[in-house]
Every structure is written in C-alpha cells, then in structure tokens.
PDB file of C-alpha atoms in Angstrom:
ATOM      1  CA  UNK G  85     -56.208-100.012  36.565  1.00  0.00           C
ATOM      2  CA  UNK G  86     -57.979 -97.201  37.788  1.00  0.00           C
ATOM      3  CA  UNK G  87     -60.410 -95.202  35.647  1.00  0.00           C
ATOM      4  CA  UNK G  88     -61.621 -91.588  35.581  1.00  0.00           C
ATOM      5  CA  UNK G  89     -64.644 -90.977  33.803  1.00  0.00           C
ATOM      6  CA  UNK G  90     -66.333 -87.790  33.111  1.00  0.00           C
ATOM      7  CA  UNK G  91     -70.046 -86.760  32.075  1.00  0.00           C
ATOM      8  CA  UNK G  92     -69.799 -83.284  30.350  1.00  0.00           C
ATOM      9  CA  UNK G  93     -72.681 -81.430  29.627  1.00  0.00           C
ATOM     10  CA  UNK G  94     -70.716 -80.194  26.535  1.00  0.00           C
ATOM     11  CA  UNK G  95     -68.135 -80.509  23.915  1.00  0.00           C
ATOM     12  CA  UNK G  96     -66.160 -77.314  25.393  1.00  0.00           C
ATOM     13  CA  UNK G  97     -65.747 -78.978  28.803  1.00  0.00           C
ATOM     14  CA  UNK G  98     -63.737 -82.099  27.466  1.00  0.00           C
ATOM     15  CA  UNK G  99     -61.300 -79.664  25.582  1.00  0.00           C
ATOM     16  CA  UNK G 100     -61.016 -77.737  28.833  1.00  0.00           C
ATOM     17  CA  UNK G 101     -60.399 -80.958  30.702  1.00  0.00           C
ATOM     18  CA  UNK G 102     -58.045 -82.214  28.273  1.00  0.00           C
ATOM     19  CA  UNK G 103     -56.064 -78.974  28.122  1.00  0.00           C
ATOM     20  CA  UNK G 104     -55.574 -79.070  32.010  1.00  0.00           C
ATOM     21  CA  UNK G 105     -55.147 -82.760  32.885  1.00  0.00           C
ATOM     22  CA  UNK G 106     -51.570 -83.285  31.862  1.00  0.00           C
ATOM     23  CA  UNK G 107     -50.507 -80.696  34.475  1.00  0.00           C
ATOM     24  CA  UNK G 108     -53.194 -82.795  36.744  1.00  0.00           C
ATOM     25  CA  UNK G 109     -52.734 -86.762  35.959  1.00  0.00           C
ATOM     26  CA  UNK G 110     -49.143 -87.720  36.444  1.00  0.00           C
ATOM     27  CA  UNK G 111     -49.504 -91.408  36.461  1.00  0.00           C
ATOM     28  CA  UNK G 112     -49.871 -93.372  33.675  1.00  0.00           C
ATOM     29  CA  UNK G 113     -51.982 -95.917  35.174  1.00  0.00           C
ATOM     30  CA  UNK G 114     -55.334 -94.098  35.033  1.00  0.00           C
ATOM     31  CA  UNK G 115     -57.317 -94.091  32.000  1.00  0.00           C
ATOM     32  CA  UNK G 116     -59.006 -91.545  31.146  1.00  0.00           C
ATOM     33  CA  UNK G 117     -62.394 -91.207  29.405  1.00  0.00           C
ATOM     34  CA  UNK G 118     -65.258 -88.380  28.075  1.00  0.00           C
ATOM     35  CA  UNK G 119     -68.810 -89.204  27.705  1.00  0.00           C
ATOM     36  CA  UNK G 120     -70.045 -86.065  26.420  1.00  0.00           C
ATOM     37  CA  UNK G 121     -73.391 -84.820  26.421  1.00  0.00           C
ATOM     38  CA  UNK G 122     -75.522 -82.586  23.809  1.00  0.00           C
ATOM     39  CA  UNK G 123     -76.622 -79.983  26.848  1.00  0.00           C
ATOM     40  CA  UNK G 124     -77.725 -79.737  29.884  1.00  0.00           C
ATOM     41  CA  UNK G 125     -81.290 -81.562  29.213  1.00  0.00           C
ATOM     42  CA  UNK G 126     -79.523 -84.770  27.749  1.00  0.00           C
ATOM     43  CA  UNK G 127     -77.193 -84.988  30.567  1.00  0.00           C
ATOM     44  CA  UNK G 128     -79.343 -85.074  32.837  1.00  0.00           C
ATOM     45  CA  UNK G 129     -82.060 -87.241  31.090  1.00  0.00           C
ATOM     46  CA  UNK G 130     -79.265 -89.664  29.957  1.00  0.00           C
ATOM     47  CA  UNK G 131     -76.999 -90.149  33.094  1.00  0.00           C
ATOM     48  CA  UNK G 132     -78.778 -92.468  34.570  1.00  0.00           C
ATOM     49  CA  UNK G 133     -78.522 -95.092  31.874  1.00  0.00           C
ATOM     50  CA  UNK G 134     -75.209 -93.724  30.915  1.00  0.00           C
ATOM     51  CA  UNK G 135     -74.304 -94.742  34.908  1.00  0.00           C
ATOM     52  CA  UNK G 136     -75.546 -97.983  35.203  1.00  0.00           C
ATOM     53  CA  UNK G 137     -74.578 -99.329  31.616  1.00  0.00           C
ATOM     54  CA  UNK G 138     -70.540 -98.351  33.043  1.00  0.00           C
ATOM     55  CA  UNK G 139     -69.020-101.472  34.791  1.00  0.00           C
ATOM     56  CA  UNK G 140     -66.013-101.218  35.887  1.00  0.00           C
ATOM     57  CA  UNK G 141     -65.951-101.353  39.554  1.00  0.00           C
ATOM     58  CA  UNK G 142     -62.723 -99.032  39.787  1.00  0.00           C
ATOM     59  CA  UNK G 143     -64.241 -96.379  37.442  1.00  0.00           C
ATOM     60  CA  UNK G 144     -64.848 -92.750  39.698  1.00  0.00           C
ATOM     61  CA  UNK G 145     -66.916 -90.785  37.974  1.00  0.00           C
ATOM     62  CA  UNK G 146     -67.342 -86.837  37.689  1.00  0.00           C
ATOM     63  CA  UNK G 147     -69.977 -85.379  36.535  1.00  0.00           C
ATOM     64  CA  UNK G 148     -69.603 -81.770  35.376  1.00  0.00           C
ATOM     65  CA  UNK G 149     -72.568 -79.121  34.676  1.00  0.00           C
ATOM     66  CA  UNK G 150     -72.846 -75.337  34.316  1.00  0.00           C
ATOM     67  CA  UNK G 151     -74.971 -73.402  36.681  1.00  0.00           C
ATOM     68  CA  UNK G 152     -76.790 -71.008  34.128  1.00  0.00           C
ATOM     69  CA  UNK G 153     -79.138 -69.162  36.091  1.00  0.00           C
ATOM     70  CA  UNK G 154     -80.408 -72.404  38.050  1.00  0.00           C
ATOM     71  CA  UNK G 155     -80.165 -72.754  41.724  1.00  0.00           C
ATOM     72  CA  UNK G 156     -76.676 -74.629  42.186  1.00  0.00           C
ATOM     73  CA  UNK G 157     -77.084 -76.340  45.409  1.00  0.00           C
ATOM     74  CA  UNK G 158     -80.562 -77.747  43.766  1.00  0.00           C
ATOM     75  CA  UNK G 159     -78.786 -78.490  40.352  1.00  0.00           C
ATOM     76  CA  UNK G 160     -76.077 -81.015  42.636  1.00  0.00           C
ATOM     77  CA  UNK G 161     -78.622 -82.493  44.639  1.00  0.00           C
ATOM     78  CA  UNK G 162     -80.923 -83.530  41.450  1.00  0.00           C
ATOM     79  CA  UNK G 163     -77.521 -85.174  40.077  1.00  0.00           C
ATOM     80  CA  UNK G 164     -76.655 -86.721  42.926  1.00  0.00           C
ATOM     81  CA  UNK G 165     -79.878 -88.141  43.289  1.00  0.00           C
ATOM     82  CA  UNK G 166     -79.587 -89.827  39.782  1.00  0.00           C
ATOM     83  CA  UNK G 167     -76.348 -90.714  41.078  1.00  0.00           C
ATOM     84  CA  UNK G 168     -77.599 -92.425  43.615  1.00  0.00           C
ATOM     85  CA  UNK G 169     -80.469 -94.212  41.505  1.00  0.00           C
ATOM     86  CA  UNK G 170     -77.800 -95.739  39.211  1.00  0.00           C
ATOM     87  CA  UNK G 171     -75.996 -96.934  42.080  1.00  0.00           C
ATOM     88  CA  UNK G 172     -73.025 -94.864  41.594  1.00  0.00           C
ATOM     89  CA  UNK G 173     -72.968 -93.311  45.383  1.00  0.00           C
ATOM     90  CA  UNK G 174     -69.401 -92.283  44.787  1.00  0.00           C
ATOM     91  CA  UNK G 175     -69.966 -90.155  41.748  1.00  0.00           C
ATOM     92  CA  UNK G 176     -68.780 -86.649  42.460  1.00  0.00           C
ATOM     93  CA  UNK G 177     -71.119 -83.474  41.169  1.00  0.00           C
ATOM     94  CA  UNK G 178     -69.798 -80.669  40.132  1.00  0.00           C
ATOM     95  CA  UNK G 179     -71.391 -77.315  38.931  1.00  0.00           C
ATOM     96  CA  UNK G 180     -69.694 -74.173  36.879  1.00  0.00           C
ATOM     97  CA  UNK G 181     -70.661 -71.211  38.548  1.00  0.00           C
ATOM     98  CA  UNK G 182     -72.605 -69.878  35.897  1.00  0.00           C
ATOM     99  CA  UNK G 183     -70.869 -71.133  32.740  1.00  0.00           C
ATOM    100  CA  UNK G 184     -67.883 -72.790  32.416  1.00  0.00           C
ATOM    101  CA  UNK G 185     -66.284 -69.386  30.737  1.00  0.00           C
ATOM    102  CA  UNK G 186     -66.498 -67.579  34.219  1.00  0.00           C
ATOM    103  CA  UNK G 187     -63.176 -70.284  34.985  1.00  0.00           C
ATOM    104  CA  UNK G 188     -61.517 -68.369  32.079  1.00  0.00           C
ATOM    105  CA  UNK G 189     -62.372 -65.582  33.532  1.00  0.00           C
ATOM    106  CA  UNK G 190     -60.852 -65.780  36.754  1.00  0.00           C
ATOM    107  CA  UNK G 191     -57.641 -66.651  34.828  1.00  0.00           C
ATOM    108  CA  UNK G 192     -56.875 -63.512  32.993  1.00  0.00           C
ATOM    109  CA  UNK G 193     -53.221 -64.269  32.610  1.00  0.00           C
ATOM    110  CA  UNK G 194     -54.339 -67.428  30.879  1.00  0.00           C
ATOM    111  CA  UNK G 195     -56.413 -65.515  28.478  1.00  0.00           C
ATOM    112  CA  UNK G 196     -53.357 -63.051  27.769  1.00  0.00           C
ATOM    113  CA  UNK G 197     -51.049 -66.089  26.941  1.00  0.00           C
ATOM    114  CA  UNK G 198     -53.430 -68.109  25.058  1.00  0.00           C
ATOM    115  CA  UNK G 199     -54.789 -64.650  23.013  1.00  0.00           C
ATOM    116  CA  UNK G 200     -51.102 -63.076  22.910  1.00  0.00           C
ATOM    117  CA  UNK G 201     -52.787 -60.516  24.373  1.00  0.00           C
ATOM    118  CA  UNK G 202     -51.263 -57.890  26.330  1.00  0.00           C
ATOM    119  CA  UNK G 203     -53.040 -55.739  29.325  1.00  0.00           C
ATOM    120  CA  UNK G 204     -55.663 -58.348  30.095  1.00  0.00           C
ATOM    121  CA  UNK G 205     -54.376 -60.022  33.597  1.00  0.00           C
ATOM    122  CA  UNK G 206     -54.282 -56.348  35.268  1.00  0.00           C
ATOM    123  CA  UNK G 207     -58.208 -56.049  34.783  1.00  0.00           C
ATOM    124  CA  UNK G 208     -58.003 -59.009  36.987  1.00  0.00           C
ATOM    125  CA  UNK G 209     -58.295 -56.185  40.064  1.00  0.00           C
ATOM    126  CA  UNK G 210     -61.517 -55.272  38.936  1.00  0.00           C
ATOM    127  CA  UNK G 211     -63.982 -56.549  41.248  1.00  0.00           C
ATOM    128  CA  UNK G 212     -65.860 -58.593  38.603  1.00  0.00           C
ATOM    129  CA  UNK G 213     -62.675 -60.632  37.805  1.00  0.00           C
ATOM    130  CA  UNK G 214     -61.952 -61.133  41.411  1.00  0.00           C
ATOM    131  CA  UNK G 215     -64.747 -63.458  42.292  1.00  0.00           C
ATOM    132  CA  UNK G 216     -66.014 -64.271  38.081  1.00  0.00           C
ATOM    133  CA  UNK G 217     -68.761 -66.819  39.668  1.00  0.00           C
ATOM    134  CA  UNK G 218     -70.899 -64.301  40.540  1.00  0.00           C
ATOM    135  CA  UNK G 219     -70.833 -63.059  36.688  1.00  0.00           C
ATOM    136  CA  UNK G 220     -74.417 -63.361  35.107  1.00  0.00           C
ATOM    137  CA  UNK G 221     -73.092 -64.155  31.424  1.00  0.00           C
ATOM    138  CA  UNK G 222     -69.653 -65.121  31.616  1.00  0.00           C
ATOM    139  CA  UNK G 223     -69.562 -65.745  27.967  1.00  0.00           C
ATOM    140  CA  UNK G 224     -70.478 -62.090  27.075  1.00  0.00           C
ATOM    141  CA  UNK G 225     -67.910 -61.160  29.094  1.00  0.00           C
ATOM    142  CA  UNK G 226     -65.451 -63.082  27.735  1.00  0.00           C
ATOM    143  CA  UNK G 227     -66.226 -62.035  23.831  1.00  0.00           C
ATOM    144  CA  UNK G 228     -65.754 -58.691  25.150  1.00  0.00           C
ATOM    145  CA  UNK G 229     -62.173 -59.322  25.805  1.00  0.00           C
ATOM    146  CA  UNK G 230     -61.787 -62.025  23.152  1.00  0.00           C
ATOM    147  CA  UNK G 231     -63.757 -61.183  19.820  1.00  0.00           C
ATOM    148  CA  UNK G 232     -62.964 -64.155  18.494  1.00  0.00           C
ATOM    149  CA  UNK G 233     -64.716 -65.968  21.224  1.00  0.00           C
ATOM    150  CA  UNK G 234     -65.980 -69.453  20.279  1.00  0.00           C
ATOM    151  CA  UNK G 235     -67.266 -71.929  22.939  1.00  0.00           C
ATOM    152  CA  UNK G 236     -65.042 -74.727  22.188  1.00  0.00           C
ATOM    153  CA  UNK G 237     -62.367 -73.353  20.408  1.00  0.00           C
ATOM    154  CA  UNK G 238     -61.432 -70.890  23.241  1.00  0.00           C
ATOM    155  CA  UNK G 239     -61.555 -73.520  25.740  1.00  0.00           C
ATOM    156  CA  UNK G 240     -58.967 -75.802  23.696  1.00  0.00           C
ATOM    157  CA  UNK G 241     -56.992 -72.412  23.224  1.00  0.00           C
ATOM    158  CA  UNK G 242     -56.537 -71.547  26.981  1.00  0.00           C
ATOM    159  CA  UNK G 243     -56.849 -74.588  29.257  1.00  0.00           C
ATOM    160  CA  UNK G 244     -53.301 -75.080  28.730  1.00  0.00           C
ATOM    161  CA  UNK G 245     -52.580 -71.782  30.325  1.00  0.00           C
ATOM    162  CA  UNK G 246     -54.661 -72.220  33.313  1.00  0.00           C
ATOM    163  CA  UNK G 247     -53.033 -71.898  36.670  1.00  0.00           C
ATOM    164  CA  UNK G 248     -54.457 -75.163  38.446  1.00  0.00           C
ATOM    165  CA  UNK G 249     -53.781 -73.759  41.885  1.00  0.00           C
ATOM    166  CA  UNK G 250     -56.285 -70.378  41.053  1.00  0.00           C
ATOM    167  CA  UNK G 251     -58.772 -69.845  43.841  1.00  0.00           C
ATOM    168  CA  UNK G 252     -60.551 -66.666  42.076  1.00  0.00           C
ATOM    169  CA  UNK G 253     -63.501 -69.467  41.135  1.00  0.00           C
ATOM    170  CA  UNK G 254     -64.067 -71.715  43.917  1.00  0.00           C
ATOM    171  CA  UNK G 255     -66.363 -73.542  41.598  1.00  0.00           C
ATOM    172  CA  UNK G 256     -62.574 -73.883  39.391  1.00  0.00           C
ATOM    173  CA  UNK G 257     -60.918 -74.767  42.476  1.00  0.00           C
ATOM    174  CA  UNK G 258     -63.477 -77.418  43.955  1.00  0.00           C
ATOM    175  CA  UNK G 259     -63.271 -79.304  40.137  1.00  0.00           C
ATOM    176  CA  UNK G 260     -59.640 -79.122  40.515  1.00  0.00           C
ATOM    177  CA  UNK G 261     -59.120 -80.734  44.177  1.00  0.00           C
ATOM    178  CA  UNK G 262     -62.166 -83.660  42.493  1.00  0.00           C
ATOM    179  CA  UNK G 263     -59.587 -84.295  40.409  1.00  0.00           C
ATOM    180  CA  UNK G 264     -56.658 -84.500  42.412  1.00  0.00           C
ATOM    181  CA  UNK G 265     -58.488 -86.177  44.880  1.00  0.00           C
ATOM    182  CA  UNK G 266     -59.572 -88.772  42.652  1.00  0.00           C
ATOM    183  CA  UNK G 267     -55.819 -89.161  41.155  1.00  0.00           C
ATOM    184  CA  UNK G 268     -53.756 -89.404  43.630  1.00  0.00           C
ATOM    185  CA  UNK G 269     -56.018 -91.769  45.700  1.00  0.00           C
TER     186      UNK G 269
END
C-alpha cells in the first residue's frame, strides 16, 4: 500500500492539506499521514531523524516549508540536502512563497465562500492578488480582508474552497502537481 507522508513546518499546513486532499486523493489505497513540526527551526533540525526513523520503503515523502523572507532556492537545497543525508533521495521539497497565506490569497473566491463574503474575488484584478507570491506579509494581508484571521483556523475554513487547478501561486500550483504526481503514480 502506498504511503504519502508529509513534514509540515506547522499545524496550519496539515488543516490546509486535509481540506484539499479529498478533491486530490481519489484512491483509497494510499494512506495518508502528518508529521507536524513546531516551526521552521524544528523542522529543519528534526527531519533528518524524523527521515531515517520512517521505514516503509513505499512511503514518498513531501516536505512543506514557508519562504518568509529567506532565499527560496537556498531554503530547498538545505532540505534536500538533509534529504539526501537520511537517505530519502526521493523526498520532494516544497517552499510557500512567503507564507502559506499568500495560497489563500491567490484564491479570493475561496476566501468569499469560506468568509460568506461578498466583493472579495473581484480584488483578485489587483496586481497584488494576481501573482500573491511576491507579497511580503501575506498574513497581514489576509487579516485585512478577514478580521477574524487566525493561522489555523482560516486554513481549516477555506482549503475546502480552493480551486486545485489555480495557477495565480506557482508555489500553490507546484505543491499541487507533487501531489498529483505522487498519487496517481
């Protein structure tokens, strides 16, 4: 039985992921599983045990990690490298472009639905909407349109909504093809 196993840098990410994989994961022969980190610093201090203490052969792995205001190509290649030191060579890295909010972001409809909101998906014209991975705080941004903004919360809230096939984030959409990749292999 195939396994997919994900290493979050936070709590918000599995609810995200668990919002969106129904619509992803149509087979009921891969098992799923979260092991869920306490920030970026753990993550990355704990992967490599967390890696090479995982033996099932047929486990893929995906490892998921904001951007912040790091250098993202640097960020992958430090993963991969740990990757690589726990013998896991076909672990797949991927980074948020910024924070994990900018996905939300390029998903205003989402937001609308998930907020009964009304008015939100036409500000996705604005130029800042149209490409949200070049947003410096994506979380500001999104409190601005959602007051009641809280990290996980919001992410359980509108994952459901999210259009899988949205290319606004290509950080969104190369997460999204990991997946499918991995699923339908």
């Amino acid at each position: 039985m195939k396994e997919l196993v994900f290493l979050l840098e936070e709590p918000s990410a599995k609810a995200m992921i668990e919002g969106i994989l129904p619509s992803l994961i149509l087979e009921s022969n891969i098992v799923v599983r979260y092991i869920v980190f306490e920030g970026k610093q753990d993550l990355e201090k704990q992967i490599i045990r967390k890696l090479q203490g995982y033996n099932n052969p047929h486990a893929t792995f995906i490892i998921l990690r904001d951007q912040d205001s790091g250098n993202c190509e640097l960020i992958k290649s430090i993963l991969k490298q740990k990757c690589e030191e726990a013998n896991k060579f076909q672990a797949i890295v991927r980074i948020a472009c910024r924070e994990l909010e900018s996905w939300y972001l390029a998903d205003l409809e989402a937001v609308e639905k998930a907020y009964n909101r009304t008015n939100l998906s036409v500000l996705q014209a604005k130029k800042k909407f149209r490409n949200p991975d070049n947003l410096q705080s994506p979380s500001q941004e999104l409190k601005s349109l959602v007051p009641e903004y809280q990290k996980i919360n919001v992410s359980r809230i509108i994952a459901p909504y999210l259009n899988i096939e949205n290319t606004r984030s290509p950080s969104f959409y190369y997460f999204i093809s990991a997946i499918k990749k991995v699923s339908y292999s």
